[in-house]
Amino acid sequence: MATTSQASPASDGLMTPDAAAADGPLIQLLDERGELHADERFSAYVADVDADELRSIYRDMALTRRFDVEATALQRQGQLALWVPCRGQEAAQIGSGRATRPGDYIFPTYREHGVAWTRQVDFAEMLRIFRGVSNGGWDPRENNFHMYTMVLAAQVPHATGYAMGINHDQSDWDTERRAAEGDAVVAYFGDGSSSEGDVHESMVFAASFDAPIVFFCQNNQWAISVPFEVQSKVPLASRAAGYGFEGLRVDGNDVLACLAVTRYALEHARRGDGPVFIEAVTYRMSAHTTADDPTKYRASEEELSWEPKDPLLRLEAYLRSSGAGDDAFFEQVAADADEMAAGVRAKAFTFPDPVLADSFKNVYAEAHPLIREESEWFRQYEAGFADNHPGGAR
Amino acid sequence: MTTMTIAKAINSGLRRSLESDEKSLLIGEDIGRLGGVYRITDGLLADFGTRRVIDSPLAESGIIGTCIGMALRGYRPVAEIQFDGFVFPGFNQITTQLAKMRARSEGRLTVPVVIRIPYGGGIGSVEHHSESPEALFAHTAGLRIITPSNAQDAYWMIQQAIECEDPVIVFEPKRRYWLKGEVDTERPALDAFKAQVVREGHHATIVAYGPLVPVALAAADAAEEDGYSVEVVDLRSISPIDFDTVVASVEKTGRLIVAHEAPTFGGIGGEIASRVSERAFLSLEAPVLRVGGFHMPYPVAKVEEDYLPDIDKLLEALDRLFTY
Ligand SMILES: Cc1ncc(C[n+]2csc(CCOP(=O)(O)OP(=O)(O)O)c2C)c(N)n1
């Protein structure tokens, strides 16, 4: 089994990720040793992926990982309030993200740095939120990549509604035109979030209205300290049947399988055939956030057991064995990644500190008397300190 | 007397309730093995087991709703909401069900559920981790809302909340979790629903609660240097509000500032100002002033210092009070 975890038996009688969670058939194209397998249904969806593209996929994954390392370091140095690592989830993110088209709209949670990268969001921009200078960070309309959402699952109904809007817009299109030009939506969320009512309600709506949406759940086995079994006794993908649409369970550490399955699901959705649920079975290789301490709740043997399943290692093995990537290539990627990281670091230090006065500007779209009154009060209050602090701000 | 942090005091209070009442139990996200994201429940799983300390699925509506069900079955559940901004998926259950069940059943049913919510800012976090939504709950009849500002209160108020027959929301001032204080574990000092004068004065009163009590005390100290004697009232209970204590203080000092982190518009301060003008109008030398947050979503961490009520903002308000 490609992704069975080697959880140690629980001595305290608590549940740990066991076979029920991580076992069962997974769609897989590239196995842990980096060997390619044909899949009757899904190989066709990546038949066009040549050596060049594979190298580019690897590069995306390596850059994402390097970015993650850099951001973690920045947090440790006190430059970010918090960081949410995505180590281990690069295949699920790059594979699914690369399956989208520019017109598709993505609703992420807060860990989707790799997906963001595939949508041309600049890595440095992703740090604004965590540096405490912005609550949004990037322009969501620029790359059709929505802002991160901190309240778990709250973005999933938005994604569904957006997809319902697409349906309205394209209601007089025939299937062919939809397939060729139609838009779709991908909603990302975690295994923990799958327990929230918002996810359930979204799936009901999406099914009822044949919304062109792909629900992409990265089952990384843990919701902070709570193992998957507390959220579900069955593979999440199997829940989709209860809503009346297809659920697919994919090896989330296999970038090709993630790409293929998401391409399939998007094609299905945009054609007008309704939603698809993808459960990408993966593993969060580092802490939940930089504020977390995984030693309190999971065994290091479990973490170690996932190391050989690292999504980058297996793609590297394949690139090497197929002759598509040699030492020179990997050295170049590493050098590029270092350069990118240095650039991200430098840019993070250039973000201007925001001023509170500006926060009044965006609360309402139209002038609002209370805002006017409070901002005027604050202006005068600040001015009272001007003598001691020439810059105005204290 | 022992010295402990507010975090430790809550932990000890929970432990004592778990020991003394076998019907009490804790439920929430990450409260078991991890001991909660703030480690408030640290060690309790190990000592009380998975039936008393329950790591729940990630679903606030589910947490509150099942607490209601357990309470109907005779248990005394204590739910932990991970952060202020994440209570809202459970808001429906709290406001439409928990708060109203006793009234709807014409007093036949009681639902002694406790909901613990770490709240307030000043911790430099990302959005939804720093909010003060107490007024949204206070507006709903049927709930009791308390907030400790020191370790002694934290230790006792959590136990009093668990013993209370009504639903109680305990807003815990998260930026004060590490504030140390003396705790007398022998005897509850005070009724959880009563305010307390924590500093005597005679020129003006500052009413504050939770995280702002230390700020109010520091502002009063600073004002002392300018010759003003400021009384500080720790409200402790947000619903009900102990207006008698507040009014008595205002009758003594003639001036009142209400300070809280939540936006002033539609907030608890407005309620207090209004009641005081009804009950002590002739004692007032100046209008009641409010110092609180602005009418905006809690701002980004880099500017939260400008947003939060601090000593300077309280002193500025005192200056205005004394111009009347
Ligand atoms: C509504 C809500 N409740 C609680 C939290 C606190 N919280 C943040 S992340 C997290 C765990 C999320 O787990 P999962 O959905 O599996 O996603 P992952 O972080 O593993 O990617 C929790 C409980 C939150 N952000 N929102």
PDB file of C-alpha atoms in Angstrom, chain A residues 20-128:
ATOM      1  CA  ALA A  20      -8.823   2.363   8.112  1.00  0.00           C
ATOM      2  CA  ALA A  21      -7.627   5.851   7.356  1.00  0.00           C
ATOM      3  CA  ALA A  22      -4.697   5.418   5.093  1.00  0.00           C
ATOM      4  CA  ASP A  23      -5.443   2.062   3.590  1.00  0.00           C
ATOM      5  CA  GLY A  24      -7.645   1.148   0.672  1.00  0.00           C
ATOM      6  CA  PRO A  25      -7.122   1.651  -3.010  1.00  0.00           C
ATOM      7  CA  LEU A  26      -5.452   4.838  -4.123  1.00  0.00           C
ATOM      8  CA  ILE A  27      -5.105   6.135  -7.621  1.00  0.00           C
ATOM      9  CA  GLN A  28      -1.408   6.100  -8.284  1.00  0.00           C
ATOM     10  CA  LEU A  29       0.734   6.602 -11.373  1.00  0.00           C
ATOM     11  CA  LEU A  30       4.174   7.088  -9.893  1.00  0.00           C
ATOM     12  CA  ASP A  31       5.007   4.813  -6.996  1.00  0.00           C
ATOM     13  CA  GLU A  32       7.298   5.382  -4.056  1.00  0.00           C
ATOM     14  CA  ARG A  33      10.307   4.063  -5.900  1.00  0.00           C
ATOM     15  CA  GLY A  34       9.675   6.459  -8.741  1.00  0.00           C
ATOM     16  CA  GLU A  35       8.358   3.803 -11.082  1.00  0.00           C
ATOM     17  CA  LEU A  36       5.592   4.636 -13.495  1.00  0.00           C
ATOM     18  CA  HIS A  37       2.421   2.541 -13.632  1.00  0.00           C
ATOM     19  CA  ALA A  38      -0.313   2.641 -16.209  1.00  0.00           C
ATOM     20  CA  ASP A  39      -3.807   3.364 -15.003  1.00  0.00           C
ATOM     21  CA  GLU A  40      -6.633   2.428 -17.265  1.00  0.00           C
ATOM     22  CA  ARG A  41      -8.639   5.492 -16.511  1.00  0.00           C
ATOM     23  CA  PHE A  42      -6.224   8.200 -15.581  1.00  0.00           C
ATOM     24  CA  SER A  43      -2.961   7.706 -17.501  1.00  0.00           C
ATOM     25  CA  ALA A  44      -4.575   9.323 -20.509  1.00  0.00           C
ATOM     26  CA  TYR A  45      -4.905  12.559 -18.590  1.00  0.00           C
ATOM     27  CA  VAL A  46      -1.149  12.971 -18.359  1.00  0.00           C
ATOM     28  CA  ALA A  47      -0.186  11.393 -21.670  1.00  0.00           C
ATOM     29  CA  ASP A  48       0.918  14.808 -22.928  1.00  0.00           C
ATOM     30  CA  VAL A  49       3.305  15.406 -20.032  1.00  0.00           C
ATOM     31  CA  ASP A  50       6.772  15.224 -21.585  1.00  0.00           C
ATOM     32  CA  ALA A  51      10.196  15.409 -20.016  1.00  0.00           C
ATOM     33  CA  ASP A  52      10.251  19.192 -20.200  1.00  0.00           C
ATOM     34  CA  GLU A  53       7.001  19.493 -18.345  1.00  0.00           C
ATOM     35  CA  LEU A  54       8.049  16.949 -15.768  1.00  0.00           C
ATOM     36  CA  ARG A  55      11.168  18.969 -15.071  1.00  0.00           C
ATOM     37  CA  SER A  56       9.059  22.059 -14.736  1.00  0.00           C
ATOM     38  CA  ILE A  57       6.732  20.254 -12.329  1.00  0.00           C
ATOM     39  CA  TYR A  58       9.686  19.159 -10.263  1.00  0.00           C
ATOM     40  CA  ARG A  59      10.987  22.695 -10.266  1.00  0.00           C
ATOM     41  CA  ASP A  60       7.668  24.025  -8.951  1.00  0.00           C
ATOM     42  CA  MET A  61       7.716  21.475  -6.165  1.00  0.00           C
ATOM     43  CA  ALA A  62      11.320  22.205  -5.251  1.00  0.00           C
ATOM     44  CA  LEU A  63      10.726  25.957  -5.242  1.00  0.00           C
ATOM     45  CA  THR A  64       7.685  25.523  -3.040  1.00  0.00           C
ATOM     46  CA  ARG A  65       9.689  23.482  -0.580  1.00  0.00           C
ATOM     47  CA  ARG A  66      12.552  25.950  -0.569  1.00  0.00           C
ATOM     48  CA  PHE A  67      10.092  28.777  -0.025  1.00  0.00           C
ATOM     49  CA  ASP A  68       8.599  26.899   2.891  1.00  0.00           C
ATOM     50  CA  VAL A  69      12.034  26.470   4.456  1.00  0.00           C
ATOM     51  CA  GLU A  70      12.746  30.163   4.010  1.00  0.00           C
ATOM     52  CA  ALA A  71       9.438  31.240   5.492  1.00  0.00           C
ATOM     53  CA  THR A  72       9.954  28.941   8.458  1.00  0.00           C
ATOM     54  CA  ALA A  73      13.384  30.509   9.001  1.00  0.00           C
ATOM     55  CA  LEU A  74      11.905  33.995   8.765  1.00  0.00           C
ATOM     56  CA  GLN A  75       9.356  33.077  11.410  1.00  0.00           C
ATOM     57  CA  ARG A  76      12.075  31.686  13.671  1.00  0.00           C
ATOM     58  CA  GLN A  77      13.926  34.963  13.289  1.00  0.00           C
ATOM     59  CA  GLY A  78      10.874  36.849  14.434  1.00  0.00           C
ATOM     60  CA  GLN A  79      10.120  38.286  10.998  1.00  0.00           C
ATOM     61  CA  LEU A  80       6.771  36.530  10.642  1.00  0.00           C
ATOM     62  CA  ALA A  81       4.137  36.177  13.336  1.00  0.00           C
ATOM     63  CA  LEU A  82       3.351  32.671  12.213  1.00  0.00           C
ATOM     64  CA  TRP A  83       4.090  30.276   9.404  1.00  0.00           C
ATOM     65  CA  VAL A  84       1.987  27.425   8.088  1.00  0.00           C
ATOM     66  CA  PRO A  85       4.306  24.877   6.499  1.00  0.00           C
ATOM     67  CA  CYS A  86       3.240  22.818   3.498  1.00  0.00           C
ATOM     68  CA  ARG A  87       6.155  20.378   3.487  1.00  0.00           C
ATOM     69  CA  GLY A  88       5.022  16.997   2.217  1.00  0.00           C
ATOM     70  CA  GLN A  89       2.010  18.347   0.384  1.00  0.00           C
ATOM     71  CA  GLU A  90       3.833  19.679  -2.668  1.00  0.00           C
ATOM     72  CA  ALA A  91       2.603  16.960  -5.032  1.00  0.00           C
ATOM     73  CA  ALA A  92      -1.045  17.400  -4.093  1.00  0.00           C
ATOM     74  CA  GLN A  93      -0.713  21.141  -4.490  1.00  0.00           C
ATOM     75  CA  ILE A  94       1.391  21.434  -7.622  1.00  0.00           C
ATOM     76  CA  GLY A  95      -0.411  18.563  -9.328  1.00  0.00           C
ATOM     77  CA  SER A  96      -3.883  19.906  -8.687  1.00  0.00           C
ATOM     78  CA  GLY A  97      -2.939  23.539  -9.226  1.00  0.00           C
ATOM     79  CA  ARG A  98      -1.367  22.811 -12.594  1.00  0.00           C
ATOM     80  CA  ALA A  99      -4.530  21.067 -13.724  1.00  0.00           C
ATOM     81  CA  THR A 100      -6.467  24.330 -13.603  1.00  0.00           C
ATOM     82  CA  ARG A 101      -6.903  26.862 -16.395  1.00  0.00           C
ATOM     83  CA  PRO A 102      -6.511  30.614 -15.916  1.00  0.00           C
ATOM     84  CA  GLY A 103     -10.278  31.160 -15.982  1.00  0.00           C
ATOM     85  CA  ASP A 104     -10.858  28.706 -13.153  1.00  0.00           C
ATOM     86  CA  TYR A 105     -11.201  30.243  -9.735  1.00  0.00           C
ATOM     87  CA  ILE A 106      -9.463  28.712  -6.734  1.00  0.00           C
ATOM     88  CA  PHE A 107     -10.581  28.956  -3.110  1.00  0.00           C
ATOM     89  CA  PRO A 108      -7.710  27.941  -0.820  1.00  0.00           C
ATOM     90  CA  THR A 109      -7.515  27.476   2.936  1.00  0.00           C
ATOM     91  CA  TYR A 110      -4.240  28.830   4.375  1.00  0.00           C
ATOM     92  CA  ARG A 111      -1.624  26.199   3.517  1.00  0.00           C
ATOM     93  CA  GLU A 112      -1.925  26.253  -0.264  1.00  0.00           C
ATOM     94  CA  HIS A 113       1.371  27.987  -1.038  1.00  0.00           C
ATOM     95  CA  GLY A 114       2.158  25.530  -3.816  1.00  0.00           C
ATOM     96  CA  VAL A 115      -1.233  25.966  -5.443  1.00  0.00           C
ATOM     97  CA  ALA A 116      -0.804  29.731  -5.183  1.00  0.00           C
ATOM     98  CA  TRP A 117       2.521  29.426  -6.958  1.00  0.00           C
ATOM     99  CA  THR A 118       0.949  27.522  -9.837  1.00  0.00           C
ATOM    100  CA  ARG A 119      -1.489  30.429 -10.104  1.00  0.00           C
ATOM    101  CA  GLN A 120       1.374  32.938 -10.458  1.00  0.00           C
ATOM    102  CA  VAL A 121       1.003  34.395  -6.989  1.00  0.00           C
ATOM    103  CA  ASP A 122       4.414  35.699  -6.019  1.00  0.00           C
ATOM    104  CA  PHE A 123       5.942  33.802  -3.104  1.00  0.00           C
ATOM    105  CA  ALA A 124       6.870  36.983  -1.267  1.00  0.00           C
ATOM    106  CA  GLU A 125       3.291  38.233  -1.511  1.00  0.00           C
ATOM    107  CA  MET A 126       2.198  35.149   0.398  1.00  0.00           C
ATOM    108  CA  LEU A 127       4.183  36.409   3.388  1.00  0.00           C
ATOM    109  CA  ARG A 128       2.256  39.637   3.828  1.00  0.00           C
TER     110      ARG A 128
END
